[in-house]
PDB file of C-alpha atoms in Angstrom:
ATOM      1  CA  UNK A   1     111.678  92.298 111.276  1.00  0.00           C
ATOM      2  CA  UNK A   2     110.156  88.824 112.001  1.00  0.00           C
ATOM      3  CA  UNK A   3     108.529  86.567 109.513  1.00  0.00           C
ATOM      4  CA  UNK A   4     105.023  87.982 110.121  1.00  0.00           C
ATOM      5  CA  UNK A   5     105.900  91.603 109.427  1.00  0.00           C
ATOM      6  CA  UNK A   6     107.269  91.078 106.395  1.00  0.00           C
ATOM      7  CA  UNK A   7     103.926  88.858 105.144  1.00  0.00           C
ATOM      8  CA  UNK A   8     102.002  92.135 106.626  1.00  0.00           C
ATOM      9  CA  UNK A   9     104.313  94.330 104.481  1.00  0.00           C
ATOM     10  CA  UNK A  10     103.930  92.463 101.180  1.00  0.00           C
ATOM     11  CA  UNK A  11     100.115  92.122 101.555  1.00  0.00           C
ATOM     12  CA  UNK A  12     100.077  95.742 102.194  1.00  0.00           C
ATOM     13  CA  UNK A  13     102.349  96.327  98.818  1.00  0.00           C
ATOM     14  CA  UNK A  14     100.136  93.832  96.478  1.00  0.00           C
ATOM     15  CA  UNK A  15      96.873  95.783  97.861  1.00  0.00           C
ATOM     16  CA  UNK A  16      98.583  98.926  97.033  1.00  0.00           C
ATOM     17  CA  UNK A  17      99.722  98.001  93.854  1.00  0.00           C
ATOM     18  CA  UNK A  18      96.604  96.540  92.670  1.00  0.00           C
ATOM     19  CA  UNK A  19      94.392  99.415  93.377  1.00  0.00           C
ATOM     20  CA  UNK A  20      96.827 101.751  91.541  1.00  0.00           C
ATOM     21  CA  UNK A  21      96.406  99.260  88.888  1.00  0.00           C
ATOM     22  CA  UNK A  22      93.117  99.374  89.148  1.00  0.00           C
ATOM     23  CA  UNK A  23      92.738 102.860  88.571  1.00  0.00           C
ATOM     24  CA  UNK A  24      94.811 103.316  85.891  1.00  0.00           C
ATOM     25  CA  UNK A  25      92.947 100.935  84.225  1.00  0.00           C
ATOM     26  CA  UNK A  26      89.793 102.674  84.548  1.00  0.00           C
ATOM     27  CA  UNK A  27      91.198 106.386  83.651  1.00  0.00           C
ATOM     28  CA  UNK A  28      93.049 105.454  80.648  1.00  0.00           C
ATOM     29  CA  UNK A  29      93.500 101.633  79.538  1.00  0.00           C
ATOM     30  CA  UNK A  30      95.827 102.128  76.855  1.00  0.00           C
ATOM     31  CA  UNK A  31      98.307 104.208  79.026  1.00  0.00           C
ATOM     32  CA  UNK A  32      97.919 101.773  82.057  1.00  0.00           C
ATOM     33  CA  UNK A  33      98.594  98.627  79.963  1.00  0.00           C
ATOM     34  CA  UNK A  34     101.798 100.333  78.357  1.00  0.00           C
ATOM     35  CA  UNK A  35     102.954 101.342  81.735  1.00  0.00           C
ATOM     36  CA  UNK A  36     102.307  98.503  83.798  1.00  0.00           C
ATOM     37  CA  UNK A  37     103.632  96.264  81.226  1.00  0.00           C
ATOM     38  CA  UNK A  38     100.300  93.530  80.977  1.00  0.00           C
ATOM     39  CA  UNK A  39      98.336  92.359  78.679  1.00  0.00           C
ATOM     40  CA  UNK A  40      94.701  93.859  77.608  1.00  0.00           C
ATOM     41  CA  UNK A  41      93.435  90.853  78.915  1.00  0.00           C
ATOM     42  CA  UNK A  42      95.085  90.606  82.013  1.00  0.00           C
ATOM     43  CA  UNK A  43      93.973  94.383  82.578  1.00  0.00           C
ATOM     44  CA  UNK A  44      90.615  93.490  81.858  1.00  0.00           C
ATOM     45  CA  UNK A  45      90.242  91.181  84.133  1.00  0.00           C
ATOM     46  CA  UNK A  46      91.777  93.813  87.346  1.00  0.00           C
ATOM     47  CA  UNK A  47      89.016  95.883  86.172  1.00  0.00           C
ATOM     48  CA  UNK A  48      86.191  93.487  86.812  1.00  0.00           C
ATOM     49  CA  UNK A  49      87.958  92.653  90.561  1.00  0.00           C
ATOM     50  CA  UNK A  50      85.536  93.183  93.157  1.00  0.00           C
ATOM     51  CA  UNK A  51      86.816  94.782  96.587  1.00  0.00           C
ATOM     52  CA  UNK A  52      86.370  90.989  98.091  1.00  0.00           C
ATOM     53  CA  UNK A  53      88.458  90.064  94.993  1.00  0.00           C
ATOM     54  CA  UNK A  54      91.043  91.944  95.237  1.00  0.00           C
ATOM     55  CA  UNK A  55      91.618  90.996  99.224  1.00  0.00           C
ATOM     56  CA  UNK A  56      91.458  87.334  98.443  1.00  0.00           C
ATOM     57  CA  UNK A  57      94.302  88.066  95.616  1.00  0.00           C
ATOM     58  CA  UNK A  58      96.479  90.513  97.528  1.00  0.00           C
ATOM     59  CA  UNK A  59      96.608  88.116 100.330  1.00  0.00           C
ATOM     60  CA  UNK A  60      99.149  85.881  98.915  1.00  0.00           C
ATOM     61  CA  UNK A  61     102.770  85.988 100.783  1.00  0.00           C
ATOM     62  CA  UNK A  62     104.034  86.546  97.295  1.00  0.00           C
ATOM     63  CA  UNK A  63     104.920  90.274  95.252  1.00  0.00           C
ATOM     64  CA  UNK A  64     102.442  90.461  92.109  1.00  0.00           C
ATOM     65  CA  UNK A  65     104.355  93.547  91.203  1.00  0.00           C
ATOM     66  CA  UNK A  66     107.578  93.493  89.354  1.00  0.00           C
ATOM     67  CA  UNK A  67     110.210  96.201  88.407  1.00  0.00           C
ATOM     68  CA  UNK A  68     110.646  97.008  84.591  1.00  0.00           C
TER      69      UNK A  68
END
């Protein structure tokens, strides 16, 4: 796996991740902040992403997902 595939691979992850997020957020906030292990603050502000947003962010070459 070159270089390329694996910056393909972890944008594909963060997108994932943050539109799980996302919707977890928007179901049940209390659950999804518990679970997810953020702030209310933080989870506020994934809710008010925009699908432009949320490309821009899940761009990066870096995980925004961690294990707990």
């Amino acid at each position: 796996m070159n270089t390329n595939q694996v910056h393909d691979e972890i944008r594909e992850i963060n997108l994932s991740y943050m539109m799980l997020a996302q919707q977890m957020i928007r179901s049940d906030k209390a659950s999804a902040i518990f679970r997810l292990g953020i702030s209310e603050e933080l989870a506020e502000l994934i809710d008010g992403l925009s699908p432009a947003q949320m490309l821009k962010m899940t761009g990066s070459n870096m995980l925004l997902c961690r294990f707990r």
